[in-house]
CSV table of C-alpha atoms in Angstrom, one decimal:
chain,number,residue,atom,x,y,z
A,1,UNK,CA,-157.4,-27.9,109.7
A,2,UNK,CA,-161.3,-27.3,109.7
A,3,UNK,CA,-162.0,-24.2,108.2
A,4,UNK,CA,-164.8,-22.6,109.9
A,5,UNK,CA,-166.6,-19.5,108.9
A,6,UNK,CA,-168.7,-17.2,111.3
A,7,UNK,CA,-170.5,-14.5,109.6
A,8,UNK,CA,-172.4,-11.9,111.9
A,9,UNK,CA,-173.6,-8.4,112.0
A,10,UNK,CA,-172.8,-7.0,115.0
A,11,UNK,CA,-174.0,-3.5,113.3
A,12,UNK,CA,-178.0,-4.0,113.6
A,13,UNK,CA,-179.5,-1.5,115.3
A,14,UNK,CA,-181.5,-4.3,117.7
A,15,UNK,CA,-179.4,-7.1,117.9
A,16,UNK,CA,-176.0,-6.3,117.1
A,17,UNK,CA,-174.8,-6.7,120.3
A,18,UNK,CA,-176.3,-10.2,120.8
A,19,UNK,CA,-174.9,-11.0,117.6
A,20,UNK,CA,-171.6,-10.3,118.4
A,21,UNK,CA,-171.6,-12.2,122.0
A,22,UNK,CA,-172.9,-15.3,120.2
A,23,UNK,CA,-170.0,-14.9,117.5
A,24,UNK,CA,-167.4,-14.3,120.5
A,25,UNK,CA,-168.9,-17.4,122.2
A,26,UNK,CA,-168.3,-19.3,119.2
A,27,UNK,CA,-164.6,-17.8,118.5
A,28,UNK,CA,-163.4,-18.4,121.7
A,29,UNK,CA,-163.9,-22.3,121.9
A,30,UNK,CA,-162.6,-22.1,118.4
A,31,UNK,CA,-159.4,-20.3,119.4
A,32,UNK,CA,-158.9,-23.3,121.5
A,33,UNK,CA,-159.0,-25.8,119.4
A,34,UNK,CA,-156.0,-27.1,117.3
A,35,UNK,CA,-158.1,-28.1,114.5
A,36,UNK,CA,-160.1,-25.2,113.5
A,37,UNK,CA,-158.6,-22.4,111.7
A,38,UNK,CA,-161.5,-19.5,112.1
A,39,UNK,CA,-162.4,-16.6,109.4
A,40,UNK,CA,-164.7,-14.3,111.2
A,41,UNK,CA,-166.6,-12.5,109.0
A,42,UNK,CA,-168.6,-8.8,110.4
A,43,UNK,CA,-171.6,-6.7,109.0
A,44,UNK,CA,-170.0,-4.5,106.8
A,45,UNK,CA,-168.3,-7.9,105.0
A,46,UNK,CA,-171.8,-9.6,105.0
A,47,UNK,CA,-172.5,-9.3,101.2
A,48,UNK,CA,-172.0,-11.3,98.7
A,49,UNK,CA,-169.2,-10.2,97.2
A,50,UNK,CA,-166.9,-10.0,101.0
A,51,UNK,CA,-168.7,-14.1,101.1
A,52,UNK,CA,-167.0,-14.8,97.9
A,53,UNK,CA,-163.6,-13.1,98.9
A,54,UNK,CA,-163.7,-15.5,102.5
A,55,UNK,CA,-164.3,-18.5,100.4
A,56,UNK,CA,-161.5,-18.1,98.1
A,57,UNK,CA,-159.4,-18.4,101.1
A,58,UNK,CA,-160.1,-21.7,101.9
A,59,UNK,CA,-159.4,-22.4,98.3
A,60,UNK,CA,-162.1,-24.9,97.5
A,61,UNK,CA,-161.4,-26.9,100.5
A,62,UNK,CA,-164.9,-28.3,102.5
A,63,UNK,CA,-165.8,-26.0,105.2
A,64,UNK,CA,-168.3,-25.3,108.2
A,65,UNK,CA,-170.2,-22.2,107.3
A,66,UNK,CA,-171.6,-20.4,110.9
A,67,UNK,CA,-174.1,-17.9,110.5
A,68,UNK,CA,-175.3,-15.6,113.1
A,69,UNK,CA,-177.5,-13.1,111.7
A,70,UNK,CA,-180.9,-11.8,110.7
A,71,UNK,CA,-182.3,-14.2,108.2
A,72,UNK,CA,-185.8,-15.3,106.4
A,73,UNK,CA,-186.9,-18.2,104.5
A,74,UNK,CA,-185.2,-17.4,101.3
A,75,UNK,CA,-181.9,-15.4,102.6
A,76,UNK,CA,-179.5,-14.4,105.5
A,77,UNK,CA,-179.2,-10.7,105.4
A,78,UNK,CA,-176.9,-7.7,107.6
A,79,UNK,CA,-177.4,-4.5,106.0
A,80,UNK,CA,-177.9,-6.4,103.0
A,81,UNK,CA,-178.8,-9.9,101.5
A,82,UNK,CA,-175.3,-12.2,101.7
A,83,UNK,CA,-176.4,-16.0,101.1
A,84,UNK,CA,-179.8,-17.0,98.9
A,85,UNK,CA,-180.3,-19.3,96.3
A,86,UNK,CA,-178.0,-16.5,93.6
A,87,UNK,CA,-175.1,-18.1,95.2
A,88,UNK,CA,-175.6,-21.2,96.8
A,89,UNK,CA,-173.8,-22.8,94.6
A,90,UNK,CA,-170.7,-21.4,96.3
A,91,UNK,CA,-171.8,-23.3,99.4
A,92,UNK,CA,-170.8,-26.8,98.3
A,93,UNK,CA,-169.0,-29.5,100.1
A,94,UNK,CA,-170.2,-26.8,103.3
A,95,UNK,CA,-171.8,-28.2,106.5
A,96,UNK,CA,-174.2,-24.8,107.5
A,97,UNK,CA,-174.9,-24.1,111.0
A,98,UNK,CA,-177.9,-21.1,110.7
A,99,UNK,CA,-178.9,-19.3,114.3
A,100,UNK,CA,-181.2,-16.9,111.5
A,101,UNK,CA,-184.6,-17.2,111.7
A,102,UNK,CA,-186.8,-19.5,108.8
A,103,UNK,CA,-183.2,-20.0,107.1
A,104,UNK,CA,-184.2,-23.9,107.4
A,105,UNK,CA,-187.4,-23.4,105.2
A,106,UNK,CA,-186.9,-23.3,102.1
A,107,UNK,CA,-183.2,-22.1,101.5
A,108,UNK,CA,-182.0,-24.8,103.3
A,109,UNK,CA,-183.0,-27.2,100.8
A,110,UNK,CA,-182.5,-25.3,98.2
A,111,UNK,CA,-178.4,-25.2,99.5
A,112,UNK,CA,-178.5,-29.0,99.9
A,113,UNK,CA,-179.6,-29.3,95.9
A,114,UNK,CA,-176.8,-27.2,95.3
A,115,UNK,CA,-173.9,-29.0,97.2
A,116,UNK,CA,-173.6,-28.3,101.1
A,117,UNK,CA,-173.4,-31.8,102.6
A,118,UNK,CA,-175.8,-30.4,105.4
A,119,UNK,CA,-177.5,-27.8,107.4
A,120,UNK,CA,-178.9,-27.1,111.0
A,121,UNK,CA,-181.3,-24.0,111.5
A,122,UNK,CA,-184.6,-23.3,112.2
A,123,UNK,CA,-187.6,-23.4,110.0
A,124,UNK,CA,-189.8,-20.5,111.3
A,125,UNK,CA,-189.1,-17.4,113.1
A,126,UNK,CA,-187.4,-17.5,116.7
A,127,UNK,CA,-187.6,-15.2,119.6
A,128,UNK,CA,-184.5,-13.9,121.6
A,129,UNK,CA,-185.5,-12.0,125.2
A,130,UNK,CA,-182.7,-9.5,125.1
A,131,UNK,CA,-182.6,-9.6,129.4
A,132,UNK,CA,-181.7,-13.5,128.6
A,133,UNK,CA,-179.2,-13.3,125.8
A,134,UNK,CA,-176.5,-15.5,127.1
A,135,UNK,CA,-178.8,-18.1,127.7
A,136,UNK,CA,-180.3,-17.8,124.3
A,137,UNK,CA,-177.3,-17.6,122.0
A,138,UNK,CA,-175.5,-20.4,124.5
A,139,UNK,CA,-178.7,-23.0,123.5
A,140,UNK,CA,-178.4,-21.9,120.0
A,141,UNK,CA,-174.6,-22.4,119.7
A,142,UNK,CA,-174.3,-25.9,121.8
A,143,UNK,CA,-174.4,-27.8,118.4
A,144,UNK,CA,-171.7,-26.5,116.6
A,145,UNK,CA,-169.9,-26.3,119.9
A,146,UNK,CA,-169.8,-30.0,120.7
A,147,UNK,CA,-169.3,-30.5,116.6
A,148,UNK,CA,-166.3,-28.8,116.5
A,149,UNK,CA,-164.9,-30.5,119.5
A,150,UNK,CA,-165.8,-34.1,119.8
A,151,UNK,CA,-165.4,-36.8,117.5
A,152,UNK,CA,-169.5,-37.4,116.6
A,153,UNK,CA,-171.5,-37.3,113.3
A,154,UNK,CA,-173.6,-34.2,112.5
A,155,UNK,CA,-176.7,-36.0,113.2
A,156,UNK,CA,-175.3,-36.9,116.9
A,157,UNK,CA,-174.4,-32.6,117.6
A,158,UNK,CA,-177.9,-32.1,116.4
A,159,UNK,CA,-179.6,-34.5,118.8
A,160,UNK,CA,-177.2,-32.8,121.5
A,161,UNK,CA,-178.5,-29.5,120.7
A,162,UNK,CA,-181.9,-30.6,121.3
A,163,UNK,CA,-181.3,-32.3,124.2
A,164,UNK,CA,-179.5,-28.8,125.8
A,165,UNK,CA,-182.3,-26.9,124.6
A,166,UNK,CA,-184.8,-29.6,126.9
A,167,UNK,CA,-182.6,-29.1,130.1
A,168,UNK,CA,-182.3,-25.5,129.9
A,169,UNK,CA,-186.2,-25.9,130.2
A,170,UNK,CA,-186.6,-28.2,132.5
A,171,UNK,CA,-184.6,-26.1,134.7
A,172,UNK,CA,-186.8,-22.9,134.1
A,173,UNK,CA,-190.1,-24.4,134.5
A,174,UNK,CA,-189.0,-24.9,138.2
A,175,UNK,CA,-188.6,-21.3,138.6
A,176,UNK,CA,-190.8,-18.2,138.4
A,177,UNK,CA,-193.8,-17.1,136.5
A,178,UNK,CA,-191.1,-14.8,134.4
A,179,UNK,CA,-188.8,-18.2,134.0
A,180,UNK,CA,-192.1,-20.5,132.9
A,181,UNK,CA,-192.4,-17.9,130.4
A,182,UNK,CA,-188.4,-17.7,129.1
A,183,UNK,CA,-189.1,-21.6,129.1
A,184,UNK,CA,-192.1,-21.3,126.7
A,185,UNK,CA,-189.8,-19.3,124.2
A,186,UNK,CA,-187.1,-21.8,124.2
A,187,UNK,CA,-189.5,-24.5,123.6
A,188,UNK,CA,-190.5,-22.5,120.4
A,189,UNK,CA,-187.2,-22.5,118.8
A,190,UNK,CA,-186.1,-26.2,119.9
A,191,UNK,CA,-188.9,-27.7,118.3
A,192,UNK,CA,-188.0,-25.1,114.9
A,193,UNK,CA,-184.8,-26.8,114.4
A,194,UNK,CA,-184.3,-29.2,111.6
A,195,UNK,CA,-180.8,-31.2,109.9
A,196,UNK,CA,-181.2,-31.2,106.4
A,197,UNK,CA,-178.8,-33.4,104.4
A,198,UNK,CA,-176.0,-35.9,105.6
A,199,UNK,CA,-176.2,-36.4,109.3
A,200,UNK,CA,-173.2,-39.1,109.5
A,201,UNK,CA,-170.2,-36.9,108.7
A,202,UNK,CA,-167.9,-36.1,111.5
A,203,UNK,CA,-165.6,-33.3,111.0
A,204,UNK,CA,-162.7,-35.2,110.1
A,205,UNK,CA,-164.5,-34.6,106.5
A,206,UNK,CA,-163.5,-31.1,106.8
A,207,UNK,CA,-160.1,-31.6,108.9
């Protein structure tokens, strides 16, 4: 089984509630797949300590690590911080999929020195217009999405989650002035995604 773990805060005060439609998004297509056993992880759990007590579930095993939460350059944080460099090393044999914003700057790297085989996320801060969330958390979700259900190599998910985020755009630039806008935003984050580490594993590594 792959053992995938989604950690989000659906307790902030903003965007707790498009946290927690991104994680059900995510969970769902999980639920229907044979080969991913899921440990959902909330806000409250989203330290350190409720990290450490998920991992030792999967006792050691490799593992796709989903994070859907605030996040900065250094650290993903809920009510507090739950992954920076003071455990990272916890994180090997991981493949990390970040939705946080600026997770992809520096902490990626600093997780790939450490031991997780590889990471998608974005390298700068990304905006989310609340009145568009489903379309916003669906983009950002795509990869993991078609990882977790096809047999492809990390690098190929990545290129497919690029190539969603262009359509989606393509789409609204037809549209309204309000849609031209939306478009502008999506733009923004695509081209603030970056894969860190090793692209060619599939996930029958972590089956």
């Amino acid at each position: 089984m792959i053992n995938a773990l989604i950690a989000y805060d659906e307790n902030d005060v903003d965007f707790g509630v498009y946290f927690l439609e991104s994680h059900d998004d995510i969970i769902s297509d999980c639920k229907q797949n044979q080969l991913v056993s899921s440990i959902s992880i909330c806000g409250f759990n989203c330290t350190e300590e409720g990290i450490k007590k998920s991992l030792n579930i999967i006792n050691g095993n490799s593992f796709v690590f989903i994070a859907i939460s605030h996040g900065n350059e250094d650290e993903f944080w809920s009510h507090e911080v739950y992954l920076s460099a003071n455990n990272a090393s916890q994180f090997q044999n991981s493949f990390i999929y970040s939705t946080s914003c600026s997770t992809g700057k520096n902490l990626a790297q600093i997780l790939i020195d450490n031991g997780s085989l590889a990471f998608i996320g974005y390298n700068d801060t990304i905006l989310v217009p609340l009145d568009y969330s489903k379309l916003f958390y669906t983009c950002e979700n795509y990869g993991i999405k078609s990882f977790l259900n096809n047999e492809e190599t990390i690098e190929t998910s990545y290129n497919k989650l690029i190539e969603n985020y262009t359509i989606e755009i393509d789409i609204l630039t037809a549209g309204s002035m309000e849609e031209l806008i939306i478009a502008s935003t999506l733009i923004d984050n695509r081209d603030r995604l970056i894969l860190l580490g090793n692209g060619s594993l599939t996930r029958n590594y972590f089956n």
